[in-house]
Short mmCIF file of C-alpha atoms in Angstrom, two decimals:
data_model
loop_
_atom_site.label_atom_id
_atom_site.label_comp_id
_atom_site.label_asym_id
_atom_site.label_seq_id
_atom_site.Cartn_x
_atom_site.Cartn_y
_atom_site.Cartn_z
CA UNK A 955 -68.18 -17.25 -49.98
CA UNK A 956 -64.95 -17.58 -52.09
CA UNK A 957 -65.65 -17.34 -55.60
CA UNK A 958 -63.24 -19.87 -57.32
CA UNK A 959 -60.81 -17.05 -58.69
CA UNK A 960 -59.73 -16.18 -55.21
CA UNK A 961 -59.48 -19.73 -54.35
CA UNK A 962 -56.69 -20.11 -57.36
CA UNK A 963 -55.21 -16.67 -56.13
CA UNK A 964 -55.25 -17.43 -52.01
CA UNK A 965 -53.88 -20.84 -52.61
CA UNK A 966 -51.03 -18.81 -55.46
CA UNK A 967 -50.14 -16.47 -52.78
CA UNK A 968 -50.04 -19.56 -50.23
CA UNK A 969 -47.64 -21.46 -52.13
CA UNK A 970 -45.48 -17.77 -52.61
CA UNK A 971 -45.59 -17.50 -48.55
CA UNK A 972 -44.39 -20.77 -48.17
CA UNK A 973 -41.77 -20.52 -50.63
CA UNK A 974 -40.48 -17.43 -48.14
CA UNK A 975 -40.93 -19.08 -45.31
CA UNK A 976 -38.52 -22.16 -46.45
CA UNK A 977 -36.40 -19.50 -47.45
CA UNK A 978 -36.56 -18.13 -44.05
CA UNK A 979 -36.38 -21.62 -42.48
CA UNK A 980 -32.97 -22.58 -44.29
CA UNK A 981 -31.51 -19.12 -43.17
CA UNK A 982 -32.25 -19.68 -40.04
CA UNK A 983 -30.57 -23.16 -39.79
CA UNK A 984 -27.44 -21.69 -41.84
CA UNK A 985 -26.69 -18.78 -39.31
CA UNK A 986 -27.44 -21.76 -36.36
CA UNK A 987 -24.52 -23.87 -38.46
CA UNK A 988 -22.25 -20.42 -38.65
CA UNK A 989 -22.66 -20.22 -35.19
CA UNK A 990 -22.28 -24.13 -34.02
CA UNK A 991 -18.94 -24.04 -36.62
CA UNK A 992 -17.44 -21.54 -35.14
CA UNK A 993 -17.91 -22.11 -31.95
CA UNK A 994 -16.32 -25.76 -32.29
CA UNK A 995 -13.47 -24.33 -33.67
CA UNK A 996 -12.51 -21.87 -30.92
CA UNK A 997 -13.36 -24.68 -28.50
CA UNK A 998 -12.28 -27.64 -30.54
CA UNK A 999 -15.52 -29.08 -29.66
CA UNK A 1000 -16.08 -32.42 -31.50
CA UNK A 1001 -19.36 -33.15 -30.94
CA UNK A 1002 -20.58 -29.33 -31.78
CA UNK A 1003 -18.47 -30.11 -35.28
CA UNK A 1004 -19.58 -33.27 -35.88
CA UNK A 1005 -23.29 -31.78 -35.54
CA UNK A 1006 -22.72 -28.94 -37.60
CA UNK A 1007 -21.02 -31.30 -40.73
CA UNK A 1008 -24.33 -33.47 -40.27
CA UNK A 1009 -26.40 -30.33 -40.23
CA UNK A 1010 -24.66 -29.20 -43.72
CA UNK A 1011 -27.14 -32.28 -44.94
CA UNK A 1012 -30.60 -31.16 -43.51
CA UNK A 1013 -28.94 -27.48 -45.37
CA UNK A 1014 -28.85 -29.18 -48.66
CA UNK A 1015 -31.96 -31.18 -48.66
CA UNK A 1016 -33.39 -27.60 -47.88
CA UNK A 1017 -31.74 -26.35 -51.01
CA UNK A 1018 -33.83 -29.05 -53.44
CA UNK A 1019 -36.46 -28.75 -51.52
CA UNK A 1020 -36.92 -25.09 -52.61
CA UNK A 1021 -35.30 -25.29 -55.95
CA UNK A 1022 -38.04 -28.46 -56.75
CA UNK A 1023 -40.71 -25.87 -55.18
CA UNK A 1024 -39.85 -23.07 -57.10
CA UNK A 1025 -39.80 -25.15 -60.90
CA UNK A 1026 -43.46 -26.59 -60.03
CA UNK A 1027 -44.37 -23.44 -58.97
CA UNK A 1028 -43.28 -22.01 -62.45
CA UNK A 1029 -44.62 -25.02 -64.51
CA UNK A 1030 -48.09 -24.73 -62.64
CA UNK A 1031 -49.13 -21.63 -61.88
CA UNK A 1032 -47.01 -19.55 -65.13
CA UNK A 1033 -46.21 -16.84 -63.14
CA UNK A 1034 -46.50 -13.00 -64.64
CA UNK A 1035 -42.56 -11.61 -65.32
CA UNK A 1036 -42.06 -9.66 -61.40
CA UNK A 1037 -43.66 -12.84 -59.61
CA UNK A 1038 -41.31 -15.02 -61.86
CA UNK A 1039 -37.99 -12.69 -61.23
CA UNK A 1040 -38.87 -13.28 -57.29
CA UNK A 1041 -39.14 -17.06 -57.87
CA UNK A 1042 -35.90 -17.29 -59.77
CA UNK A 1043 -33.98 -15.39 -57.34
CA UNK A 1044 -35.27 -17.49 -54.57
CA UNK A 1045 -33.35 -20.51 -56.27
CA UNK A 1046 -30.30 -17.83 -56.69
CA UNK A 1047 -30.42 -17.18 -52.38
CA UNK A 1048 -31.07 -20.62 -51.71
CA UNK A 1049 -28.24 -21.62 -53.81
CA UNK A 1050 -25.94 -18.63 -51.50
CA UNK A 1051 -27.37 -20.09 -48.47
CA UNK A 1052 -26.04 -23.47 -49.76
CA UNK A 1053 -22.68 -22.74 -50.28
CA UNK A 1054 -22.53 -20.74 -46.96
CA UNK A 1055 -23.70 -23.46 -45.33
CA UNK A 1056 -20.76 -25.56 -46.82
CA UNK A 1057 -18.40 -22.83 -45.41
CA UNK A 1058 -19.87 -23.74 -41.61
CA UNK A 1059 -19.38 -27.15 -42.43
CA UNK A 1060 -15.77 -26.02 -43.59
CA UNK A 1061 -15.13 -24.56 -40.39
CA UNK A 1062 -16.15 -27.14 -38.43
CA UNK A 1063 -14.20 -29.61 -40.31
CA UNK A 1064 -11.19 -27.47 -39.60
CA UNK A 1065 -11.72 -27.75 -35.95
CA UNK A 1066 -11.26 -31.82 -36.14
CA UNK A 1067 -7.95 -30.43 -37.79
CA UNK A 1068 -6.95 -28.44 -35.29
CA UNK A 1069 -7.10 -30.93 -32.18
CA UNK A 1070 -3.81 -31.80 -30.75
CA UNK A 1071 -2.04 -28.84 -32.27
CA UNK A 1072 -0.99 -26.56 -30.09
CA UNK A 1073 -2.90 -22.98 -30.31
CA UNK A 1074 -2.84 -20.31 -28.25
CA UNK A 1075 -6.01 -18.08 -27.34
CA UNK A 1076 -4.82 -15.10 -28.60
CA UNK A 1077 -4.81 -16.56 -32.07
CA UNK A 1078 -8.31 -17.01 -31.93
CA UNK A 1079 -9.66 -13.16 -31.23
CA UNK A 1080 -9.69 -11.93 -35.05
CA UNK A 1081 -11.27 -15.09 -36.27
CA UNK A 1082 -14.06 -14.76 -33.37
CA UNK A 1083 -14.74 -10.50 -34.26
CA UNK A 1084 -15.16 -11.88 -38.04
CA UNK A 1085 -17.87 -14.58 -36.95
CA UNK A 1086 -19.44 -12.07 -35.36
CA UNK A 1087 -19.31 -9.68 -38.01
CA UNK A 1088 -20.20 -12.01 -40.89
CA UNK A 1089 -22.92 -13.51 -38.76
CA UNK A 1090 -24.78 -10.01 -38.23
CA UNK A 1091 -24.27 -9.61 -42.24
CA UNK A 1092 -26.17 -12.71 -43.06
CA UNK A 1093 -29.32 -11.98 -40.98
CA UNK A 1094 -29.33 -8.55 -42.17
CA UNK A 1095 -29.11 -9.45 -45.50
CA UNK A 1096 -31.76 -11.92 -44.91
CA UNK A 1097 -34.06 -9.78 -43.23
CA UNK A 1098 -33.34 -7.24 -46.09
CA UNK A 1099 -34.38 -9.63 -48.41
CA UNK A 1100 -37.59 -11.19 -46.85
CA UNK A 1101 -38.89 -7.24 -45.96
CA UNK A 1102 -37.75 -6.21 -49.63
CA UNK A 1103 -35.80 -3.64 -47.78
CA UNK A 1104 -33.56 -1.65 -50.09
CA UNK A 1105 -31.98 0.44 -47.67
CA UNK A 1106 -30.88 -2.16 -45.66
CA UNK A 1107 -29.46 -4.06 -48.60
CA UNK A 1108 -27.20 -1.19 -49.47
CA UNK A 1109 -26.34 -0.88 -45.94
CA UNK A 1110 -25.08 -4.74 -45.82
CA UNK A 1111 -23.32 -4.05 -49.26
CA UNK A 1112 -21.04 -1.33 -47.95
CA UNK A 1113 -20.45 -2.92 -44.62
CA UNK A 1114 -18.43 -5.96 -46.50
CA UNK A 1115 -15.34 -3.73 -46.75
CA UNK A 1116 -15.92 -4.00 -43.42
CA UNK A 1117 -15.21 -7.44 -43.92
CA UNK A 1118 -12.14 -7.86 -45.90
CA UNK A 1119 -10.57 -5.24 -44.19
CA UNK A 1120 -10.57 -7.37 -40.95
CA UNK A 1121 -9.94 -10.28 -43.14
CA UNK A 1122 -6.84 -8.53 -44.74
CA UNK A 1123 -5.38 -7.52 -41.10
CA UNK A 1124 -6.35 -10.99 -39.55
CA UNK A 1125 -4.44 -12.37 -42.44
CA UNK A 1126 -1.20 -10.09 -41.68
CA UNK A 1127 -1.27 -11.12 -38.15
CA UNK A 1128 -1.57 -14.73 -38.56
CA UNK A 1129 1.17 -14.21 -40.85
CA UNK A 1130 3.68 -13.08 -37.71
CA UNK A 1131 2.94 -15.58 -35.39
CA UNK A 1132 3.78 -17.91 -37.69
CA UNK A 1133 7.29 -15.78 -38.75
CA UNK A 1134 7.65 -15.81 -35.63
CA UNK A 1135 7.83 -19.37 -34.55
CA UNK A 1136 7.41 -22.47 -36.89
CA UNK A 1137 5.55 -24.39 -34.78
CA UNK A 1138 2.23 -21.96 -35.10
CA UNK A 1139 2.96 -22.84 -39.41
CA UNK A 1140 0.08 -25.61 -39.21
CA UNK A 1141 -2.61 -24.41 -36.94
CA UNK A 1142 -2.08 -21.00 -38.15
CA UNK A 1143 -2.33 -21.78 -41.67
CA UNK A 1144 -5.66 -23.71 -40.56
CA UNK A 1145 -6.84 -20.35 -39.42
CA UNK A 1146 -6.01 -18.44 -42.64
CA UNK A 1147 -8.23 -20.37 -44.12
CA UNK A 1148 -11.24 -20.06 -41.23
CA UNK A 1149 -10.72 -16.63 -41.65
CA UNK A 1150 -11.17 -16.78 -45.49
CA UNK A 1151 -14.57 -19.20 -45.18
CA UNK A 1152 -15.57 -16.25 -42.97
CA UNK A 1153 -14.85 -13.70 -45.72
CA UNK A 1154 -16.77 -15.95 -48.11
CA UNK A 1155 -19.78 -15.69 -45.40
CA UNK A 1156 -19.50 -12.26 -46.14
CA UNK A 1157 -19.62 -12.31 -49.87
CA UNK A 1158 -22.75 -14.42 -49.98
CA UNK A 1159 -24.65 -12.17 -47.62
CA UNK A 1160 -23.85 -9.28 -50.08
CA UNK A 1161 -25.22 -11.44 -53.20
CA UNK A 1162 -28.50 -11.86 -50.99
CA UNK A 1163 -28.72 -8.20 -50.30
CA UNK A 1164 -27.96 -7.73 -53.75
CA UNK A 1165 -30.65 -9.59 -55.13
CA UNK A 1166 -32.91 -8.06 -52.44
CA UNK A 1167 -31.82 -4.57 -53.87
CA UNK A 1168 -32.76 -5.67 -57.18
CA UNK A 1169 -36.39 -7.16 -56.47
CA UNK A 1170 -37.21 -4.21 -54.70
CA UNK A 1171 -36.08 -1.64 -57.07
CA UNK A 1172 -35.77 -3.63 -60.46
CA UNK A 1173 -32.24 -1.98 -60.75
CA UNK A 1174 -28.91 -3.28 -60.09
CA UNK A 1175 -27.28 -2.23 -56.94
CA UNK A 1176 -24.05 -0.08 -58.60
CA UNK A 1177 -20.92 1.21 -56.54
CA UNK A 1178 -22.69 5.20 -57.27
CA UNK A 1179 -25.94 3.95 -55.33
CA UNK A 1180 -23.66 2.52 -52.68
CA UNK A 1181 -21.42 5.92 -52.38
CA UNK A 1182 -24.71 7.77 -52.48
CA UNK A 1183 -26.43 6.07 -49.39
CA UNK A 1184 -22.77 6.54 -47.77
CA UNK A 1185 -22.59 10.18 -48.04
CA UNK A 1186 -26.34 10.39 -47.18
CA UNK A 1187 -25.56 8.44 -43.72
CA UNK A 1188 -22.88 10.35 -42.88
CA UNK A 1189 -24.67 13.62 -43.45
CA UNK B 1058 -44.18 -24.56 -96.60
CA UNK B 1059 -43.68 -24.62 -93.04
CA UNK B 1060 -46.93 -24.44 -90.60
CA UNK B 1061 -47.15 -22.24 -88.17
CA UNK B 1062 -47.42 -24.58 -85.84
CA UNK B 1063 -43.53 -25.85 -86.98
CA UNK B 1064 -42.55 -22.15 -87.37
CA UNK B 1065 -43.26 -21.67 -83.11
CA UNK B 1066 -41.88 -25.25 -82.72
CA UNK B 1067 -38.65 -23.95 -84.74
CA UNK B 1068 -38.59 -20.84 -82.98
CA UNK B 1069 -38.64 -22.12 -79.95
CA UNK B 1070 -35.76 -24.73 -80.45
CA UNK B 1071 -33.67 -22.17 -81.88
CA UNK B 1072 -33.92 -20.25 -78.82
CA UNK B 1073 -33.13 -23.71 -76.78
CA UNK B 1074 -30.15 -24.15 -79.07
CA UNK B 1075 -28.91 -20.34 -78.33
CA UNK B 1076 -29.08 -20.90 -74.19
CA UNK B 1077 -26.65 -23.69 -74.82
CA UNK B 1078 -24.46 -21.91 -77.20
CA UNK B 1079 -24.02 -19.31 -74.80
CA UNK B 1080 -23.42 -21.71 -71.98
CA UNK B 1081 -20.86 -22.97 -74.03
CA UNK B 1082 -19.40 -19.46 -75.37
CA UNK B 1083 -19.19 -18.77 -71.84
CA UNK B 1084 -17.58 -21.95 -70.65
CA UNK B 1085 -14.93 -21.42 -73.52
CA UNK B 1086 -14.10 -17.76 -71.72
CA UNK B 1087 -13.75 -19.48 -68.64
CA UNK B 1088 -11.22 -22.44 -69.66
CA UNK B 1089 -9.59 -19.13 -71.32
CA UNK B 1090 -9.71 -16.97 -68.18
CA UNK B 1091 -8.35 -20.09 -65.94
CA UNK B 1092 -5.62 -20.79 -68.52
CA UNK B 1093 -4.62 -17.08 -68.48
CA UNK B 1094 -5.35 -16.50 -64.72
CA UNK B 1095 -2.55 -19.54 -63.80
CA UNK B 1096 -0.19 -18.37 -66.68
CA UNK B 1097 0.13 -14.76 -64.89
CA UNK B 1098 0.74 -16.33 -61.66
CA UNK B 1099 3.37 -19.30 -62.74
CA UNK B 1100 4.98 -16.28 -65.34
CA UNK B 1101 4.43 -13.40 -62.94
CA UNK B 1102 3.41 -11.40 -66.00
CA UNK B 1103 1.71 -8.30 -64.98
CA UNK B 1104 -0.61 -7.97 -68.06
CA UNK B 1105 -1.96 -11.04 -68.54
CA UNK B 1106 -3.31 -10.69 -64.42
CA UNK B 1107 -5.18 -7.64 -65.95
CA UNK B 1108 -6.26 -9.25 -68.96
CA UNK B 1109 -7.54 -12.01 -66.54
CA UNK B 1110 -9.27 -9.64 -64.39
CA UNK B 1111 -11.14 -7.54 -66.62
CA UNK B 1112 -11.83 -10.61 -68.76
CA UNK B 1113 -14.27 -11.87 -64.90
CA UNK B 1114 -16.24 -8.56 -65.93
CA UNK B 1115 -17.16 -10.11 -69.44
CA UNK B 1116 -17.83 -13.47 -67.49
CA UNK B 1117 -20.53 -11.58 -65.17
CA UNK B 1118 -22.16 -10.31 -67.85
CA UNK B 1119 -22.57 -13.85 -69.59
CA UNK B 1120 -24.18 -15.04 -66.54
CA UNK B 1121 -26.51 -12.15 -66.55
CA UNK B 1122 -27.46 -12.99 -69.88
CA UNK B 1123 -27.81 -16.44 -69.59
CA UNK B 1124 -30.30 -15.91 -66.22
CA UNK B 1125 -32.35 -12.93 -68.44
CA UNK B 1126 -33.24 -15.37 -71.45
CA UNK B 1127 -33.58 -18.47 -69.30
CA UNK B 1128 -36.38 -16.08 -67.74
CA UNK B 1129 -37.77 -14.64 -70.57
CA UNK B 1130 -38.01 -18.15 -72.04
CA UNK B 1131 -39.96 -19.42 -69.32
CA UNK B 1132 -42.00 -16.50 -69.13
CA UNK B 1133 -42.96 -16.72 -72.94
CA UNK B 1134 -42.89 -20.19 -73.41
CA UNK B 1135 -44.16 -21.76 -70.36
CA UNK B 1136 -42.39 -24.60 -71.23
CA UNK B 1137 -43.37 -28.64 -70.42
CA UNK B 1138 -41.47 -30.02 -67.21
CA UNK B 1139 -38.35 -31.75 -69.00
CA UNK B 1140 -37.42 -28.77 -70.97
CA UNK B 1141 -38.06 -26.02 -67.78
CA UNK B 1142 -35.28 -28.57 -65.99
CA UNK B 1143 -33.41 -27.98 -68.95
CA UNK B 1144 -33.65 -24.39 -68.54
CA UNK B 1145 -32.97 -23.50 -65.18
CA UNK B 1146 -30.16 -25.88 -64.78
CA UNK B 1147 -28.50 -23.63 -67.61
CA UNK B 1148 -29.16 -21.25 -64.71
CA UNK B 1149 -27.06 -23.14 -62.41
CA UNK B 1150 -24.47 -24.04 -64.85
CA UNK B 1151 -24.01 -20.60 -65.53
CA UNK B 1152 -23.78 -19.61 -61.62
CA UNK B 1153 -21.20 -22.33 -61.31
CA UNK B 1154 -19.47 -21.07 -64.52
CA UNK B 1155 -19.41 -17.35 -62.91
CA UNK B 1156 -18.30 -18.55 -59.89
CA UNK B 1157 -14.77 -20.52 -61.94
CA UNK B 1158 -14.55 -17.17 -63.52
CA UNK B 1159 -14.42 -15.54 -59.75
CA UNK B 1160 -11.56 -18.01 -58.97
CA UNK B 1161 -9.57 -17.24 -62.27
CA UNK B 1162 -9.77 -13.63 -60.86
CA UNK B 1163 -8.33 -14.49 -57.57
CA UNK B 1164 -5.35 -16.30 -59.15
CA UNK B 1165 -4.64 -13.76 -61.80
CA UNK B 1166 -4.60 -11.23 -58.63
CA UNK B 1167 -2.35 -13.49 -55.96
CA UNK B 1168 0.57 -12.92 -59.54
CA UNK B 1169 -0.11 -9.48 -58.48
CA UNK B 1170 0.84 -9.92 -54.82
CA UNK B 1171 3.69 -12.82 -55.68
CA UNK B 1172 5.59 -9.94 -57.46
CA UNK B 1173 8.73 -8.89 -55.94
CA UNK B 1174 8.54 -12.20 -53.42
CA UNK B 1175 11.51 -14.46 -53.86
CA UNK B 1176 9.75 -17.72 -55.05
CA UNK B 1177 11.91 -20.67 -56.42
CA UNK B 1178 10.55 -21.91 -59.31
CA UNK B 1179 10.14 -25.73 -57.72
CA UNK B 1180 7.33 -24.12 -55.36
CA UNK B 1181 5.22 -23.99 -58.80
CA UNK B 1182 5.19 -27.42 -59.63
CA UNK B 1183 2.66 -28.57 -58.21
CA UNK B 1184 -0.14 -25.48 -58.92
CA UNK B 1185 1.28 -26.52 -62.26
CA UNK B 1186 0.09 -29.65 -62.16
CA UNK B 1187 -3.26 -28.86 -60.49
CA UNK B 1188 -4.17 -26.52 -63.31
CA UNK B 1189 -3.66 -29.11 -65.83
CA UNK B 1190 -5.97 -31.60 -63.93
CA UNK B 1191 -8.60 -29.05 -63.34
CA UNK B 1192 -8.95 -27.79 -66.73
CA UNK B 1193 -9.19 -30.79 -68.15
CA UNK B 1194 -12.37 -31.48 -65.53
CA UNK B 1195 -14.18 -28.23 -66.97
CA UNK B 1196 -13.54 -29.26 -70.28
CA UNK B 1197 -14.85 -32.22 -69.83
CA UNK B 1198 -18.06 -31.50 -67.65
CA UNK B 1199 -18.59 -28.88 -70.20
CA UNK B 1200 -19.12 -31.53 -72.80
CA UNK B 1201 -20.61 -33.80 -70.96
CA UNK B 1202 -23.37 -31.09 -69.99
CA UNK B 1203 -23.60 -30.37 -73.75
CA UNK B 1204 -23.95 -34.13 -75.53
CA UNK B 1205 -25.77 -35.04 -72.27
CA UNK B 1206 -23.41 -38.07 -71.56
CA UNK B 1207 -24.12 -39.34 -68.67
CA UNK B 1208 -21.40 -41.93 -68.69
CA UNK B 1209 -18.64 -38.90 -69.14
CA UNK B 1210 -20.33 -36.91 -65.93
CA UNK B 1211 -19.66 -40.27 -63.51
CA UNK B 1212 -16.22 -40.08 -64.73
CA UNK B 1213 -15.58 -36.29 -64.11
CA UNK B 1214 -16.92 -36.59 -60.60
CA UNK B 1215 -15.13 -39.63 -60.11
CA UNK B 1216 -11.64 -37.70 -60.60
CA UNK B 1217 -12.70 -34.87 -58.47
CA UNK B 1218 -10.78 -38.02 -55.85
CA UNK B 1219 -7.37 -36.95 -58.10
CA UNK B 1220 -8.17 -32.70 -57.07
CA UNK B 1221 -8.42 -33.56 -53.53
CA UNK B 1222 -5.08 -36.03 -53.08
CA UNK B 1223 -3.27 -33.39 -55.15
CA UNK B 1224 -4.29 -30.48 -53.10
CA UNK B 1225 -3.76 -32.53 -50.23
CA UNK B 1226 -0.12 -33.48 -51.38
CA UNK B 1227 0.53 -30.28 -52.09
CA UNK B 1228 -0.89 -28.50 -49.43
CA UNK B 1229 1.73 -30.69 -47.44
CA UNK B 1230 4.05 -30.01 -49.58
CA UNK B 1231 3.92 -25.79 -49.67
CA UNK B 1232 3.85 -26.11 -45.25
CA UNK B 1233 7.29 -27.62 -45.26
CA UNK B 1234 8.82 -24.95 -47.67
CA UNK B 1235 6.98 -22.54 -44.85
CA UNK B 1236 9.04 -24.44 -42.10
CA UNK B 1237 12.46 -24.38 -43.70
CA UNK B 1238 13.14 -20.85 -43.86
CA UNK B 1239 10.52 -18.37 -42.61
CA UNK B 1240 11.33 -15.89 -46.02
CA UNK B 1241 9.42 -18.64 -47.60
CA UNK B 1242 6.23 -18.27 -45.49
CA UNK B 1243 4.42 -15.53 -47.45
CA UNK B 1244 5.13 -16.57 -50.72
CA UNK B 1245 3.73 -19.97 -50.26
CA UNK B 1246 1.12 -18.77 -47.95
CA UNK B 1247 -0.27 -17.18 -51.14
CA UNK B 1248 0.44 -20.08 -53.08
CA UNK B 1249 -1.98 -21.94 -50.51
CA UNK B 1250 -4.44 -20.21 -51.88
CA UNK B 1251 -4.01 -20.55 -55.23
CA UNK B 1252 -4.19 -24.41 -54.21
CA UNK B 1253 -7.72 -23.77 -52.61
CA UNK B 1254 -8.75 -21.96 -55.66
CA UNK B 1255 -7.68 -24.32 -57.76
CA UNK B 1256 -9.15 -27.29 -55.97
CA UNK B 1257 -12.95 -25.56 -55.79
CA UNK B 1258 -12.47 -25.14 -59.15
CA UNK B 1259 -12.69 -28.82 -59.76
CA UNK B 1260 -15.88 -28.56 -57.47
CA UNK B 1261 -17.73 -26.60 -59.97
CA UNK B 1262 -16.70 -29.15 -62.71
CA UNK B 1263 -18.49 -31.65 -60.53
CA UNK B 1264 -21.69 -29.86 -59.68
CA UNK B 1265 -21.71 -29.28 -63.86
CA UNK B 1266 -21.19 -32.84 -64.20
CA UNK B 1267 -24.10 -33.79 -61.50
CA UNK B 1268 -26.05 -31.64 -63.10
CA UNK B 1269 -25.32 -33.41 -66.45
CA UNK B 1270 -26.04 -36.36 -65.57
CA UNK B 1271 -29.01 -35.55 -63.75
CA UNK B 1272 -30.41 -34.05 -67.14
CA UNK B 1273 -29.62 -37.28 -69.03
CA UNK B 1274 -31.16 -39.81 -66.24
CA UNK B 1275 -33.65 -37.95 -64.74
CA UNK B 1276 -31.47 -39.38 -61.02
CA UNK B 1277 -29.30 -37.96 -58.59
CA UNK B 1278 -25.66 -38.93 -59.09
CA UNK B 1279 -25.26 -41.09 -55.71
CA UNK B 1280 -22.06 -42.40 -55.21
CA UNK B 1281 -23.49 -46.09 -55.60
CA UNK B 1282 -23.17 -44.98 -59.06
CA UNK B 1283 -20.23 -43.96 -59.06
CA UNK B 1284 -18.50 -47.09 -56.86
CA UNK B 1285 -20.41 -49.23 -59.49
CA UNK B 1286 -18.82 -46.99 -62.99
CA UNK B 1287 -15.61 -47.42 -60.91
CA UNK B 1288 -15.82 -51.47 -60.67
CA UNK B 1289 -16.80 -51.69 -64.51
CA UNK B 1290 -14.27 -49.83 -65.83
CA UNK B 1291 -11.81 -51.82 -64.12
CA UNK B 1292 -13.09 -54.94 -64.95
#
C-alpha cells in the first residue's frame, strides 16, 4: 500500500509528466500549423489559411494553459532548484512555440495576400526546401528537448547556418526576379518575407535546443561546444 | 529595533525592488540600443552599428540575470501567488525586452548592408517616423509596467492601431520606389525590413503593456476594454 509520501511524490511527478506532455501536445499542433501555413501559401489555399490563423488561437490558449500550470506548480509543490530550472524553462519553450506559431499564422496570412497576384511556380521552390528544413529543426529540437538529449541539441544548433544560408540565397534570388521584371515587386516581396518567418522558425527551434542543452548539462551551449561536436562528426 | 520578522520582510522587498530596477536598467539600454540602432541606419555611421551590436550582448546578459534572480527568488522565498505573478512576468518582460534588443541589432546591421547603396534621403522618412512612434510605445509600456497603471497600458495597446497603418503606409510606400527604377529595389528591399523590425517592436511594447495591466487588474486586456477606454476618452 502507498504510504502517503509516495502519494505526494507520484501525484508531483504526475503533474511534471503532464506538464511535458502539454508541452509535447502544443509542439505537435505548432509543426501541424507550419505545415497547414505553408502549404496554403504554395497553393493559395484559403480554407487551409483560414484554418491555420484560427489554429494560432487553440496555440495560444495552449501557451496560458502551461504558463498557469507551471506558476501553481511552483506555488504548490516549492520545487527543489533543478526541478524549478525545468519548470521555468518550460514557460521559456512554450513561450518559443508561441511565437512560432504566430509565424504559421504569418504565413498563412500572406497567402490571402498573395491571391490574384500573379506568381510563377518556380518562385516557390526555395521557400518550400526552407519549410522543409525548418520543419525537421523544430521536431528535432523538440524531441531533443523532451529526451534531454544534448547531442541532438548541438546537432540542431549547428544545422541553423544551415538555415540562413538558404535564407540568404533565397533572398538573392527573389531579389532578380523582381530586377528582372516589376510586376514580380509585390508577390515577391510577399515571399521575402515567408522566407524570413521561415528563418525565424529556425531561430526558435535553436532557443529550444538551447534550453534543452542547458537542462541536460547545466551549462550554456557556447560556439567551442558547437565547433567541438562539428569536428567530432566529421572525424 | 527592527524584528526579525521585519528584517526578512525588508529583505525580501528589497530584493522585489532590485528585479524591477533591473527591468528598468535594462529597458533604459534598450530605448538606448533602438535609438542608436535607427541613428546608424538613417546616418549610415559605421560605428554606432557596432556600438549597437555589441551593446545586444550586454542586453542578453540582463535577461540572463533577470531569469537567474527571478529563480533564485522563488526558490528561496516561495513566495504567495500575487507576488510569484509578479515575478515571473518580470521573466516575460525581460524576454520581450531581449527580444527589442534582437531587433535594434538587426537595424544597426541592415546600416551595415545600406552602405555604398544609393538611397535618397526621402526613402528615410518614414522609418523616421516609425522610430519615433515606437519608442515612445516602449517608453511608455515601460512605465506603465513600473507604476502599474493600468489606464496607461489600454492606451499603449490602443496605439499599437498607429504601428500597423504606418507600416502599412509605408510598406506601400517603399514598393513604389521598388517599381520606379529597379536600382532602387535593394535598397528599399532592406528598408522593408527595417519597417518589419520596427513594427514588432511596437508588439513587444504591447505584450509589456498586457502584461501591465494584467498585474494591476488581475484580467486579461480584451479588446472590450479597449473599445470601451477608446469611447471614454473621446467623450
Amino acid at each position: 500500500m502507498p504510504t502517503n509520501q509516495d502519494h505526494i511524490v507520484s501525484s508531483y511527478s504526475d503533474e511534471l509528466a503532464t506538464l511535458a506532455q502539454l508541452i509535447a501536445e502544443m509542439g505537435g499542433q505548432v509543426e501541424v500549423a507550419i505545415e497547414n501555413g505553408t502549404k496554403s501559401l504554395l497553393k493559395l489555399d484559403r480554407e487551409l489559411a483560414d484554418l491555420t490563423i484560427i489554429a494560432d488561437q487553440r496555440i495560444d490558449d495552449m501557451q496560458r494553459r502551461i504558463d498557469d500550470m507551471a506558476v501553481s506548480m511552483i506555488a504548490r509543490r516549492q520545487p527543489m532548484a533543478s526541478d524549478l530550472r525545468a519548470i521555468i524553462t518550460s514557460i521559456h519553450v512554450a513561450a518559443d512555440l508561441e511565437r512560432v506559431g504566430d509565424m504559421a499564422k504569418q504565413l498563412a496570412r500572406r497567402s490571402l495576400k498573395l491571391e490574384g497576384l500573379s506568381l510563377q511556380p518556380t518562385f516557390y521552390n526555395g521557400v518550400k526546401n526552407m519549410t522543409g528544413l525548418v520543419l525537421r529543426q523544430i521536431k528535432d529540437a523538440l524531441d531533443a528537448y523532451a529526451s534531454r538529449d544534448a547531442a541532438a541539441s548541438i546537432e540542431v544548433c549547428n544545422r541553423d547556418d544551415e538555415v540562413d544560408a538558404m535564407h540568404t540565397s533565397l533572398f538573392r534570388e527573389l531579389l532578380t526576379y523582381m530586377m528582372e521584371d516589376p510586376r514580380n515587386i509585390t508577390p515577391c516581396t510577399h515571399l521575402l518575407f515567408c522566407a524570413k518567418n521561415l528563418e525565424r522558425i529556425g531561430d526558435h527551434a535553436t532557443n529550444i535546443a538551447e534550453r534543452a542543452y542547458y537542462l541536460q548539462t547545466g551549462k550554456q551551449l557556447t560556439s567551442d561546444v558547437q565547433e567541438l561536436h562539428r569536428t567530432q562528426i566529421k572525424a
